[in-house]
PDB file of C-alpha atoms in Angstrom:
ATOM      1  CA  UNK A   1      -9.137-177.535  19.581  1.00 38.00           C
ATOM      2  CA  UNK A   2      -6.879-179.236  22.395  1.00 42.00           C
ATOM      3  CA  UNK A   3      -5.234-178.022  25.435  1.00 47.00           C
ATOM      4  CA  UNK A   4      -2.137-177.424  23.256  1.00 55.00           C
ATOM      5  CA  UNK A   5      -3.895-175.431  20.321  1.00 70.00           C
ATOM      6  CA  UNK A   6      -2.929-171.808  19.274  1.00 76.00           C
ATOM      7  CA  UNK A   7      -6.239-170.175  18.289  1.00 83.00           C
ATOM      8  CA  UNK A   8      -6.946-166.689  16.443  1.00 79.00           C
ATOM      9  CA  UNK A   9      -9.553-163.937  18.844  1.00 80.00           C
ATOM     10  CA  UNK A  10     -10.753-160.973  16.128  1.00 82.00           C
ATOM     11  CA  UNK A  11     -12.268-157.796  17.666  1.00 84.00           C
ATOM     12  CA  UNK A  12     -14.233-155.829  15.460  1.00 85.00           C
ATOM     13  CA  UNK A  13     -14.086-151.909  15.098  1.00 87.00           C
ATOM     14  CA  UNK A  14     -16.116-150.326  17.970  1.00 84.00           C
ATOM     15  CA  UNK A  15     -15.122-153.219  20.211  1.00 88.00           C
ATOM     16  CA  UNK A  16     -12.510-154.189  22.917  1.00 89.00           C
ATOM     17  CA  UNK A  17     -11.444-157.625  24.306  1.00 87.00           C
ATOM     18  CA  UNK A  18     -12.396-158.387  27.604  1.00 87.00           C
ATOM     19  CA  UNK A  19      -9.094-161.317  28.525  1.00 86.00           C
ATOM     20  CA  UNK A  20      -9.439-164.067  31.025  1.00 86.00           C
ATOM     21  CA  UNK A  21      -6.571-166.037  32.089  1.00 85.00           C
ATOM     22  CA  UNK A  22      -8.373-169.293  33.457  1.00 87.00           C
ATOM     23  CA  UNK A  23     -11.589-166.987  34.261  1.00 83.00           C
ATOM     24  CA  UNK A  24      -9.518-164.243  35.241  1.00 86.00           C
ATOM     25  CA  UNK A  25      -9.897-161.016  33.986  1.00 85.00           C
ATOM     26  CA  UNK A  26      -6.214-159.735  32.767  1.00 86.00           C
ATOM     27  CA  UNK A  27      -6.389-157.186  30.369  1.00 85.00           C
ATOM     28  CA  UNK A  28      -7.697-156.104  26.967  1.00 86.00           C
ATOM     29  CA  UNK A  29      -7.448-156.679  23.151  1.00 83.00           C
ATOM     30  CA  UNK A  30      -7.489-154.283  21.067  1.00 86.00           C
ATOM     31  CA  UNK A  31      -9.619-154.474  17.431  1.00 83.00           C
ATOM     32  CA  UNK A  32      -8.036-156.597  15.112  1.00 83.00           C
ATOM     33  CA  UNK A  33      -6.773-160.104  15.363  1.00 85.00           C
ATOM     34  CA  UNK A  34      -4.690-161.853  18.327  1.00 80.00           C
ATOM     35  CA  UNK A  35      -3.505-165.434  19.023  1.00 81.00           C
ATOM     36  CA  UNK A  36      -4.858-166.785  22.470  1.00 78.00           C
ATOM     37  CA  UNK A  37      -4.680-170.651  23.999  1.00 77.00           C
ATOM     38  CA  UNK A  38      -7.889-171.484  24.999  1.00 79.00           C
ATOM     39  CA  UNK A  39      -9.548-173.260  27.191  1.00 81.00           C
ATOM     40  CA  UNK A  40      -6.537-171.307  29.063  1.00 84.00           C
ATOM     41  CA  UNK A  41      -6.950-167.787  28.092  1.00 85.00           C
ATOM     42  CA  UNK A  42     -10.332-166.686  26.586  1.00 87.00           C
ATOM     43  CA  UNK A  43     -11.372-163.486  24.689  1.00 88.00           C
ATOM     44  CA  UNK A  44     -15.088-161.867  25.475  1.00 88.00           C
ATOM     45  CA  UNK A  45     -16.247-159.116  22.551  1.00 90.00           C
ATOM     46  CA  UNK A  46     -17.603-155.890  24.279  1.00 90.00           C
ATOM     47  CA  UNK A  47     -18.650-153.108  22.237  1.00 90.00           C
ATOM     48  CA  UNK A  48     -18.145-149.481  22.703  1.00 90.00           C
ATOM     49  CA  UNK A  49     -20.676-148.105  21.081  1.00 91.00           C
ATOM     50  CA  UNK A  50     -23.082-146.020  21.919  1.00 91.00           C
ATOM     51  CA  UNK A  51     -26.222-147.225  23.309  1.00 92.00           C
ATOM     52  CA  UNK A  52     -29.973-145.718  24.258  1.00 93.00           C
ATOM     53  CA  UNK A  53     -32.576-147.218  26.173  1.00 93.00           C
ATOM     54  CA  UNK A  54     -36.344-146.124  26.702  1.00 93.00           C
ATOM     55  CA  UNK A  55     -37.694-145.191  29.783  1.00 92.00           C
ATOM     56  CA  UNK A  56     -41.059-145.046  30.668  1.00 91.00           C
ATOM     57  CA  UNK A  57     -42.627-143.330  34.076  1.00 90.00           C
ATOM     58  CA  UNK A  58     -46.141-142.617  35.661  1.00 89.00           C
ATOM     59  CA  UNK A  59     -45.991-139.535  37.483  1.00 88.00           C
ATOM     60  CA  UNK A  60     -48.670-137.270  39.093  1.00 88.00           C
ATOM     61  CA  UNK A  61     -48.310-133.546  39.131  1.00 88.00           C
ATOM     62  CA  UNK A  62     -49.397-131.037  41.288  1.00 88.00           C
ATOM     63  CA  UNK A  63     -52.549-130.232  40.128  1.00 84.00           C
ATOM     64  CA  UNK A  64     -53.545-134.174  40.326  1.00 85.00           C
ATOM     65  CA  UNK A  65     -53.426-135.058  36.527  1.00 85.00           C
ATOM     66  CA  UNK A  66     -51.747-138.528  36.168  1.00 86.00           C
ATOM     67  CA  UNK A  67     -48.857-138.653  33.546  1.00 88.00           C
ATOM     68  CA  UNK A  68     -46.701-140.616  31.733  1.00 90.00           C
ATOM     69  CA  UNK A  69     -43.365-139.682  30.629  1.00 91.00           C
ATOM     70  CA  UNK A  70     -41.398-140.794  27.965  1.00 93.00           C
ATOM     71  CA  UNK A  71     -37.405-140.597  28.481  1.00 93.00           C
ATOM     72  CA  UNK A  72     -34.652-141.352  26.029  1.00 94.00           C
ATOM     73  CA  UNK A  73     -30.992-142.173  27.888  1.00 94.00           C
ATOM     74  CA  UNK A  74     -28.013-142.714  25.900  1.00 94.00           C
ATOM     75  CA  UNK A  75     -25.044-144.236  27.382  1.00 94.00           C
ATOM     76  CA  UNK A  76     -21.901-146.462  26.584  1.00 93.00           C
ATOM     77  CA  UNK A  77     -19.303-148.100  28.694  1.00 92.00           C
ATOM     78  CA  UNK A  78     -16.124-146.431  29.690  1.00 92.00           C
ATOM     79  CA  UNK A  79     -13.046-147.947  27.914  1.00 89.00           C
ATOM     80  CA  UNK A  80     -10.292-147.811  31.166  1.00 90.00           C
ATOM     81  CA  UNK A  81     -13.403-149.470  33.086  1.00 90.00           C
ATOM     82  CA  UNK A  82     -14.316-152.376  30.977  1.00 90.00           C
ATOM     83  CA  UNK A  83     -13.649-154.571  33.728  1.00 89.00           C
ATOM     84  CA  UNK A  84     -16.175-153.315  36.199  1.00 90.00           C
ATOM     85  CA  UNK A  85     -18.759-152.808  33.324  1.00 90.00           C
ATOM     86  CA  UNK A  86     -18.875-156.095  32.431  1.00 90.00           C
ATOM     87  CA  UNK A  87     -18.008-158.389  35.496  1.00 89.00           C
ATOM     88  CA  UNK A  88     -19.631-156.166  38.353  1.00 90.00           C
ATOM     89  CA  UNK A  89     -22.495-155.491  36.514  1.00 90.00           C
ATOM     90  CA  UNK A  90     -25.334-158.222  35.513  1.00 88.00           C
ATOM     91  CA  UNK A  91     -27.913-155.243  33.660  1.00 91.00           C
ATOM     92  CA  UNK A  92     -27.333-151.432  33.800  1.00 92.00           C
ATOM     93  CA  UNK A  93     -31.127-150.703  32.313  1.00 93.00           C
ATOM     94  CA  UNK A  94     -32.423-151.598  35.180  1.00 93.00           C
ATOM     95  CA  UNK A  95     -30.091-149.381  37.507  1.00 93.00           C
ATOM     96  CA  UNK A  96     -31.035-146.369  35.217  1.00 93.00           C
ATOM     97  CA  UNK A  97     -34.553-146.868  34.948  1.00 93.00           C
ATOM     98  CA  UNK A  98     -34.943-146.687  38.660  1.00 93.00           C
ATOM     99  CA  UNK A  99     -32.379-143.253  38.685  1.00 92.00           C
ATOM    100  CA  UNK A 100     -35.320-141.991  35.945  1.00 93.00           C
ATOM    101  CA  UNK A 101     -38.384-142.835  37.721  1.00 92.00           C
ATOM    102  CA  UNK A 102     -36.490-141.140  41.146  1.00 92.00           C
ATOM    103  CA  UNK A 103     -35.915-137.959  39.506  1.00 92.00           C
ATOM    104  CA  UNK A 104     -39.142-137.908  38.209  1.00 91.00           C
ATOM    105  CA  UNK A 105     -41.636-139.199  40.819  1.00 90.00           C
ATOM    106  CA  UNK A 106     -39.644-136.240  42.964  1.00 90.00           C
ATOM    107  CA  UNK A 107     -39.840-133.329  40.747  1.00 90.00           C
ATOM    108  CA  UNK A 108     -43.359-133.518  38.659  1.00 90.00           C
ATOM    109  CA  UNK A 109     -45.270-133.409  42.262  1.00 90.00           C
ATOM    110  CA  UNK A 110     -43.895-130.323  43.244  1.00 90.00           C
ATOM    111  CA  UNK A 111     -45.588-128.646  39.330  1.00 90.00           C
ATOM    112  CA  UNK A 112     -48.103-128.347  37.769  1.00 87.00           C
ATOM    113  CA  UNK A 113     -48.834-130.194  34.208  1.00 84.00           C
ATOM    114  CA  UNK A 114     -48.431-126.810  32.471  1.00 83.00           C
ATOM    115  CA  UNK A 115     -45.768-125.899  34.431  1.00 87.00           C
ATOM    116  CA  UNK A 116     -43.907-129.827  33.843  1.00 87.00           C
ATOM    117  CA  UNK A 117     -44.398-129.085  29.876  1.00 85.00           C
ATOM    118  CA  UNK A 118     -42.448-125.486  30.419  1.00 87.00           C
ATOM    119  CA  UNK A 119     -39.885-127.087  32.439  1.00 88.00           C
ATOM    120  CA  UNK A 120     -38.515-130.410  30.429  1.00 89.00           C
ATOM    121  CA  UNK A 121     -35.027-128.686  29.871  1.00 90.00           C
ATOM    122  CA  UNK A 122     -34.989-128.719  33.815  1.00 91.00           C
ATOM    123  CA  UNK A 123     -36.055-131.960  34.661  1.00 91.00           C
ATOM    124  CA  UNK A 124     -33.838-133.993  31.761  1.00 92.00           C
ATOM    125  CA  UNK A 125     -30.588-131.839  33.108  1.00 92.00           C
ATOM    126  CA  UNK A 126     -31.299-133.344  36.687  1.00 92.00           C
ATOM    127  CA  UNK A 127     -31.988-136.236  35.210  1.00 92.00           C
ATOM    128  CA  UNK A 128     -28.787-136.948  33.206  1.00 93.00           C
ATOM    129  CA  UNK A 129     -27.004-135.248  36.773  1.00 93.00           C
ATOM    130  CA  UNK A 130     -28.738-138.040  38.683  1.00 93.00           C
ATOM    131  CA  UNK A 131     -27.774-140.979  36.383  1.00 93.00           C
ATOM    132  CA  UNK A 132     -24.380-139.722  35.267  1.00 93.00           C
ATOM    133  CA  UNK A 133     -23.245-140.045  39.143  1.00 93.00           C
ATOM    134  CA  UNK A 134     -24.756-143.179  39.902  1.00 92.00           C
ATOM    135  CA  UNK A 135     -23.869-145.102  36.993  1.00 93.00           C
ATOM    136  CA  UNK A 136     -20.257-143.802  36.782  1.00 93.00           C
ATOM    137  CA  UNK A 137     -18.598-145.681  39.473  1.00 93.00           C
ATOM    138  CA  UNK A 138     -19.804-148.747  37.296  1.00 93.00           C
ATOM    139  CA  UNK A 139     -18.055-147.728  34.210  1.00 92.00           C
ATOM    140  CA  UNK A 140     -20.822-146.391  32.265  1.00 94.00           C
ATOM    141  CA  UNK A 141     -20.366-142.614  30.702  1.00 93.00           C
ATOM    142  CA  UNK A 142     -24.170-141.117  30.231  1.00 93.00           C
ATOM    143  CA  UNK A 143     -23.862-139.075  27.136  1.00 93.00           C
ATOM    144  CA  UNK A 144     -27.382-137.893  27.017  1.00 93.00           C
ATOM    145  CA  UNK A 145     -30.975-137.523  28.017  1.00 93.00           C
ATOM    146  CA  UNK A 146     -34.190-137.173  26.029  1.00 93.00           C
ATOM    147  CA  UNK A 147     -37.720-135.991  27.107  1.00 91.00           C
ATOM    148  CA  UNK A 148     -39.507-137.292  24.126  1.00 89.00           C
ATOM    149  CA  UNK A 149     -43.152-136.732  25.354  1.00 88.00           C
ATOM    150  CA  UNK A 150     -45.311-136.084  28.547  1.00 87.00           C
ATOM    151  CA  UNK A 151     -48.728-137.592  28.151  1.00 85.00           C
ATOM    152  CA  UNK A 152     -51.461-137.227  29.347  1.00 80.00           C
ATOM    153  CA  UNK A 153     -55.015-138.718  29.863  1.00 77.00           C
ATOM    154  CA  UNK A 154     -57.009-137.215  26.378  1.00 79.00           C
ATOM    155  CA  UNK A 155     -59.803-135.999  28.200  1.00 80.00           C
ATOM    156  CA  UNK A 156     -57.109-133.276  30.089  1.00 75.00           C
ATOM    157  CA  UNK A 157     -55.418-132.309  27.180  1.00 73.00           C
ATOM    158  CA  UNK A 158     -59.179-131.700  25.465  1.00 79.00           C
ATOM    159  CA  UNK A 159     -59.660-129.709  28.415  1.00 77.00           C
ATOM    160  CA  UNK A 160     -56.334-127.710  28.110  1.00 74.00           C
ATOM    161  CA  UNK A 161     -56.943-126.948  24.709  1.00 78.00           C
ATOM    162  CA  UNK A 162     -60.650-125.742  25.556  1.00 83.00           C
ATOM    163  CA  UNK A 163     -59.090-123.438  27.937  1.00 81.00           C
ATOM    164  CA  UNK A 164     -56.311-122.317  26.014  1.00 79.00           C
ATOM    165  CA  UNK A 165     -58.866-121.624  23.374  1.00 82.00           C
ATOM    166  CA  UNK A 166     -61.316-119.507  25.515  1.00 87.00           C
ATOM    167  CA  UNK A 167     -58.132-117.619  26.934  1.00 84.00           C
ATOM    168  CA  UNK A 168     -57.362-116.654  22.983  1.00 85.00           C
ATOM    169  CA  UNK A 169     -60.928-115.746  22.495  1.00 87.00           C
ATOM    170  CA  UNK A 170     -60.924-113.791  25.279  1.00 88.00           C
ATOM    171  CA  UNK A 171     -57.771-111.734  24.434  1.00 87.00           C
ATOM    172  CA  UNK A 172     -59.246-111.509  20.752  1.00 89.00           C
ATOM    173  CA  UNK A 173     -61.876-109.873  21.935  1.00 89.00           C
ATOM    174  CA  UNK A 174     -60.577-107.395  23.875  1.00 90.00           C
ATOM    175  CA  UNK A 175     -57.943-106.321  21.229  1.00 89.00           C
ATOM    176  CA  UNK A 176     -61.256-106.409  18.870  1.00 89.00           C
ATOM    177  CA  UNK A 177     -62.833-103.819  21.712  1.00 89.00           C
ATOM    178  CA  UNK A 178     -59.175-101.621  21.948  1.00 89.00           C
ATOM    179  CA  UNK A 179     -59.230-101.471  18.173  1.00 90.00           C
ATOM    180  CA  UNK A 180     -62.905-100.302  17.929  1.00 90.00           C
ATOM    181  CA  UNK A 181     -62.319 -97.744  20.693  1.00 89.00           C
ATOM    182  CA  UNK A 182     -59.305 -96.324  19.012  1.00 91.00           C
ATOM    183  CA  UNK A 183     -61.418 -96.335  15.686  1.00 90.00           C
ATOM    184  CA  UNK A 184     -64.162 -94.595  17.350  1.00 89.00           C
ATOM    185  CA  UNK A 185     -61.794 -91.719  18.899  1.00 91.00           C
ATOM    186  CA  UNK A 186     -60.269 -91.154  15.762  1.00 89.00           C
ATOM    187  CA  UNK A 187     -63.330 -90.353  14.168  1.00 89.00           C
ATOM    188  CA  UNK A 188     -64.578 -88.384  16.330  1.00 89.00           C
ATOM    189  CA  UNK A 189     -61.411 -86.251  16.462  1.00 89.00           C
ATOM    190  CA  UNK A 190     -61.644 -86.373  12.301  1.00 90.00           C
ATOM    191  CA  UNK A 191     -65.277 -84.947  12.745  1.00 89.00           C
ATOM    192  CA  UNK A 192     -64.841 -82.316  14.756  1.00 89.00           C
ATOM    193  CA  UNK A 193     -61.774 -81.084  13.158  1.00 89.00           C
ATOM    194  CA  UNK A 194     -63.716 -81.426   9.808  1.00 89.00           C
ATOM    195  CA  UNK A 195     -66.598 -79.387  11.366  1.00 88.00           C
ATOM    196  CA  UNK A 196     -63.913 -76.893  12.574  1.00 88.00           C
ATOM    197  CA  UNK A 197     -62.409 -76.305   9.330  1.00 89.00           C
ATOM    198  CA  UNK A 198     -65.754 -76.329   7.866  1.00 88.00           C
ATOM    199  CA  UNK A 199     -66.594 -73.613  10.133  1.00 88.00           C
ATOM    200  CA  UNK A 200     -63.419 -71.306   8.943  1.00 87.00           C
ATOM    201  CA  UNK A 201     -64.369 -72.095   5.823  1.00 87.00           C
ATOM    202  CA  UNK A 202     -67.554 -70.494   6.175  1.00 86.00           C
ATOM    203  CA  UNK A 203     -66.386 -67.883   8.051  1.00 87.00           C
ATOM    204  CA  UNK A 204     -63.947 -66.928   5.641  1.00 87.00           C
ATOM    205  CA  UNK A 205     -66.325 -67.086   2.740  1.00 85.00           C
ATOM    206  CA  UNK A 206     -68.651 -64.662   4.505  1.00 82.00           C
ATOM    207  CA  UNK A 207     -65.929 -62.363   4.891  1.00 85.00           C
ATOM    208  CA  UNK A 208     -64.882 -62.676   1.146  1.00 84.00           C
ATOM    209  CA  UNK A 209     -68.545 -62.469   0.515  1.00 78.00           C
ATOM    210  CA  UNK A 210     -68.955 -58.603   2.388  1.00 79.00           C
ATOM    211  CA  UNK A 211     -65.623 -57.505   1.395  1.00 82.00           C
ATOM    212  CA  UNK A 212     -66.915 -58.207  -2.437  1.00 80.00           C
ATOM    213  CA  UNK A 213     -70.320 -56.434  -1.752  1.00 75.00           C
ATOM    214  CA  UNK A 214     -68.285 -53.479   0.000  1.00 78.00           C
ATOM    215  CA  UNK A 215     -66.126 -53.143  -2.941  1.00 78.00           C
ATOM    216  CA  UNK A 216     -68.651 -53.689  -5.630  1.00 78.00           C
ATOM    217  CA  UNK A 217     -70.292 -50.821  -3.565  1.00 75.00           C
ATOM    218  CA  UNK A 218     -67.416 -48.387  -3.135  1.00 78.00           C
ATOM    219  CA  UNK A 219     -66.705 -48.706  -6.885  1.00 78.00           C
ATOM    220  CA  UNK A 220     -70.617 -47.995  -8.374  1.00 77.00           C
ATOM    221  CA  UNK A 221     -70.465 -45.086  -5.692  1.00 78.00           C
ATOM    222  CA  UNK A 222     -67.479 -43.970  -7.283  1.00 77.00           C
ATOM    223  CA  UNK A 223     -69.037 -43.815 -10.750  1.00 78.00           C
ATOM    224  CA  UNK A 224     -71.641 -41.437  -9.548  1.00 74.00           C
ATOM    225  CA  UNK A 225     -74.606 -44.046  -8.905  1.00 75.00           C
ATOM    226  CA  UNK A 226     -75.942 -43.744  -5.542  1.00 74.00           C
ATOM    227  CA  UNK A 227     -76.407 -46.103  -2.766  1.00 71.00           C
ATOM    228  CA  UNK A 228     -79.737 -46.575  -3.413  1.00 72.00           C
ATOM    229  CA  UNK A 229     -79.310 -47.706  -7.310  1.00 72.00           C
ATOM    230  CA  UNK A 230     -76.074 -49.331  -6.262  1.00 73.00           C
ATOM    231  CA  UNK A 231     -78.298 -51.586  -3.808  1.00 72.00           C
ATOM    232  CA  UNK A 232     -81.123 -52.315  -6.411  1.00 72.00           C
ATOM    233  CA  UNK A 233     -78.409 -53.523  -9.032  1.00 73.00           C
ATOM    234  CA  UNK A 234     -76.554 -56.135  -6.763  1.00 74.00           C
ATOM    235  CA  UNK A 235     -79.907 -57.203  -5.392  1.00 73.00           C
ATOM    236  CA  UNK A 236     -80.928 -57.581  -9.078  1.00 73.00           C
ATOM    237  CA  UNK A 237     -77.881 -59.351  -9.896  1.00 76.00           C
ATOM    238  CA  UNK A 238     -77.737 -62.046  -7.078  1.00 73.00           C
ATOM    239  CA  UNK A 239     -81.695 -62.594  -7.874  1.00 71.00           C
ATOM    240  CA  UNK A 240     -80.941 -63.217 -11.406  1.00 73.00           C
ATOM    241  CA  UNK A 241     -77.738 -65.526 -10.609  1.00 74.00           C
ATOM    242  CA  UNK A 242     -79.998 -67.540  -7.899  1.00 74.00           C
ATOM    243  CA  UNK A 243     -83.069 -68.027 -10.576  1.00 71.00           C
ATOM    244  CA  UNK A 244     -80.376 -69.423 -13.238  1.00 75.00           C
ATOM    245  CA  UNK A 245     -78.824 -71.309 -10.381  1.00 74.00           C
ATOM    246  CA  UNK A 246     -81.927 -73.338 -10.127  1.00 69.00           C
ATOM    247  CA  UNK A 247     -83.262 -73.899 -13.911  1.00 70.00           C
ATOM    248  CA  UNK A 248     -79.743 -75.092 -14.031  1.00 68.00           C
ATOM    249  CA  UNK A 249     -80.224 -77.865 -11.030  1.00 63.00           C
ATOM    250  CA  UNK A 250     -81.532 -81.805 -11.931  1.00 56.00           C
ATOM    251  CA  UNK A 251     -84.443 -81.248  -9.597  1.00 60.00           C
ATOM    252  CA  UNK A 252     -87.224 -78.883  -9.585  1.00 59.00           C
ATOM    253  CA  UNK A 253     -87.640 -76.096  -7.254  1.00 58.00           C
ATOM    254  CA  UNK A 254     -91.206 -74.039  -7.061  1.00 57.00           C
ATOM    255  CA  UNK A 255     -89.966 -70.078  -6.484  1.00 58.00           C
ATOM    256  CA  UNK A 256     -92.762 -67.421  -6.173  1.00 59.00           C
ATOM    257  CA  UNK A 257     -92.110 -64.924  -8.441  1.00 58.00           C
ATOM    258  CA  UNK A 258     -93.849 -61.934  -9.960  1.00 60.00           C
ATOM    259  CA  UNK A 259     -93.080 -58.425 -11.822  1.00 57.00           C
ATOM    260  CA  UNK A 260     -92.442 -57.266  -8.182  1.00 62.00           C
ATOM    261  CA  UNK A 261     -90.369 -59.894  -6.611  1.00 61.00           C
ATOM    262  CA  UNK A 262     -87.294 -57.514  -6.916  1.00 58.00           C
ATOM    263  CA  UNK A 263     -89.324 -54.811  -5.769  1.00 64.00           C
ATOM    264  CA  UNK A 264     -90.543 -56.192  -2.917  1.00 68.00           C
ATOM    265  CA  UNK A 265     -87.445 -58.112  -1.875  1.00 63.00           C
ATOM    266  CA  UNK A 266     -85.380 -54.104  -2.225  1.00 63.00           C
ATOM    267  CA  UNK A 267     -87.938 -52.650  -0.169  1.00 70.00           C
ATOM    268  CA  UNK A 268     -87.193 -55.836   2.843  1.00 66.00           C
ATOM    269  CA  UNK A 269     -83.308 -55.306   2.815  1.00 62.00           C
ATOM    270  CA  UNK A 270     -83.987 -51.788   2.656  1.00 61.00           C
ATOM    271  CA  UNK A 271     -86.013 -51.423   5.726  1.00 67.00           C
ATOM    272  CA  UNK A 272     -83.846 -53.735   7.470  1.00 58.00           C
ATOM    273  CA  UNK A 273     -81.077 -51.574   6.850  1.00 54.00           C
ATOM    274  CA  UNK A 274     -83.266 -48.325   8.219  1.00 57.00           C
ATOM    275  CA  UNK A 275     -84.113 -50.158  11.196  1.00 63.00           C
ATOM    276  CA  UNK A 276     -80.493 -50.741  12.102  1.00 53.00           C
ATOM    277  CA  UNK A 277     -79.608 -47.959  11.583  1.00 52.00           C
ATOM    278  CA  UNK A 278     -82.404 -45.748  13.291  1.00 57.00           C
ATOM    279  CA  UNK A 279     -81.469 -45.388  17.286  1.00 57.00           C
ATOM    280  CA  UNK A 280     -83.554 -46.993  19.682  1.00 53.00           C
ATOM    281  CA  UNK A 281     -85.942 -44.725  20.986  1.00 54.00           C
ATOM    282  CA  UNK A 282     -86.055 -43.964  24.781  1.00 50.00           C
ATOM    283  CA  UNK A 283     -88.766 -44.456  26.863  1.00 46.00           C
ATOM    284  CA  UNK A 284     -90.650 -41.580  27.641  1.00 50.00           C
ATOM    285  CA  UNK A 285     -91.401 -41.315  31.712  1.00 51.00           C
ATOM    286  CA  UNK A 286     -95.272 -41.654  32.533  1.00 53.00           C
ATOM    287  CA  UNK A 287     -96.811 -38.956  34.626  1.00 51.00           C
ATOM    288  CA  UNK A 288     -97.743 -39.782  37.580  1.00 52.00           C
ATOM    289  CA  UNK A 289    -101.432 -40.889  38.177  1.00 49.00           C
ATOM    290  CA  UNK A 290    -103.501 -38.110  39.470  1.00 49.00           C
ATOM    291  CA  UNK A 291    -105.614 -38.944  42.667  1.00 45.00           C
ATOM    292  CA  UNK A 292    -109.819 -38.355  42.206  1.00 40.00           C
ATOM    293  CA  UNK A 293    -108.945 -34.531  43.927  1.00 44.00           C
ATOM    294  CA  UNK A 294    -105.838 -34.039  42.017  1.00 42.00           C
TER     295      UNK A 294
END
């Protein structure tokens, strides 16, 4: 390949030509295929594509906990600025670590490590603000920026866990109280509503109960028995209806009885009934005490 040889340059897909003219940078080639003179003019490959480098930075937080975070930043080099990407610039990485490690070293101090985990959207947007500017002017577009992970020394995160664990027990437990509470009010209102309702059901039964008697009553009187026999045949009745009441029962229930049970049990209600109705009697005034000469 002589001074006077025409040579073929190919540019792959994804790639431009950087063109010197006897070192000189004087344009670019396209992808495809070209014919140059070297040693004169000379083609240098330089890809388009996009590229992503891995940042890694030791930080400390407010709350003193030493951290290291692990940043992602994609980036490629600007087409119409080939020329200052390739021959201004020895390494980029470099120049975008140190924009990383800026950002960061400046922000995680002023939060704390739960507050850094709650705020990655934040930092990586200042982030990608922080390199986009400075690497711009040197041809490279930053397309994006990943916070892949925030570490931590193990012993802190066993710690965080402990206390996010106690924090959930502690919550548990006083939804577990709340709930017992509420059960306990509940029954108690269910209670005391039953017992109310149990009490109108009594009372109610009790009325049923003398409105029977009174009408069982009216109607006997009506048919010419008197009060008297009317009483001793509903007292018989309920006695008899009680006694096969029990022989009917699965347990066994020791009643006194004898030829005069009814009798004697007529002659109680029936003296009860005098008694309320007799008036009570008034006192009659003492006289007055007479003196030894009176």
């Amino acid at each position: 390949m002589s001074g006077g040889c025409c040579c073929f340059s190919t540019i792959e897909t994804g790639k431009v030509g950087a063109i010197q003219t006897c070192g000189k940078f004087t344009g670019l080639q396209e992808a495809g295929c070209a014919c140059i003179f070297p040693p004169i003019i000379t083609v240098m490959p330089v890809s388009l594509a996009l590229d992503q480098i891995s940042c890694q930075s030791d930080c400390k937080t407010k709350d003193n906990v030493t951290v290291s975070v692990q940043t992602a930043v994609q980036f490629k080099i600007m087409k119409d600025m080939v020329q200052t990407a390739v021959f201004q610039v020895s390494d980029p990485v470099p120049m975008m670590k140190a924009e990383v490690d800026s950002v960061l070293r400046s922000t995680m101090p002023t939060m704390t490590l739960d507050e850094s985990f709650e705020a990655k959207d934040k930092m990586v947007s200042d982030i990608k603000t922080a390199v986009r500017d400075a690497m711009a002017p040197h041809g490279f577009e930053v397309v994006n920026v990943l916070m892949t992970d925030i570490m931590a020394d193990p012993n802190v995160l066993k710690s965080m866990n402990e206390i996010n664990a106690a924090r959930r027990q502690r919550e548990a437990a006083m939804e577990r109280g709340e709930a017992d509470k509420i059960l306990k009010i509940k029954s108690g209102e269910a209670e005391a509503e039953a017992k109310r309702l149990s009490g109108v059901g009594v009372a109610n039964m009790r009325a049923a109960i003398a409105q029977g008697f009174g009408d069982s009553m009216k109607f006997m009187t009506e048919t010419g028995m008197s009060e008297e026999q009317a009483m001793h045949m509903m007292i018989m009745t309920q006695y008899l209806d009680t006694l096969k009441e029990f022989s009917g029962s699965h347990g066994t229930i020791v009643v006194p009885h004898g030829p005069s049970a009814v009798k004697d049990l007529e002659s109680q209600i029936r003296e009860g009934f005098l008694t309320t109705r007799t008036p009570p009697q008034q006192a009659m005034p003492q006289a007055p005490a007479k003196g030894l000469f009176g």
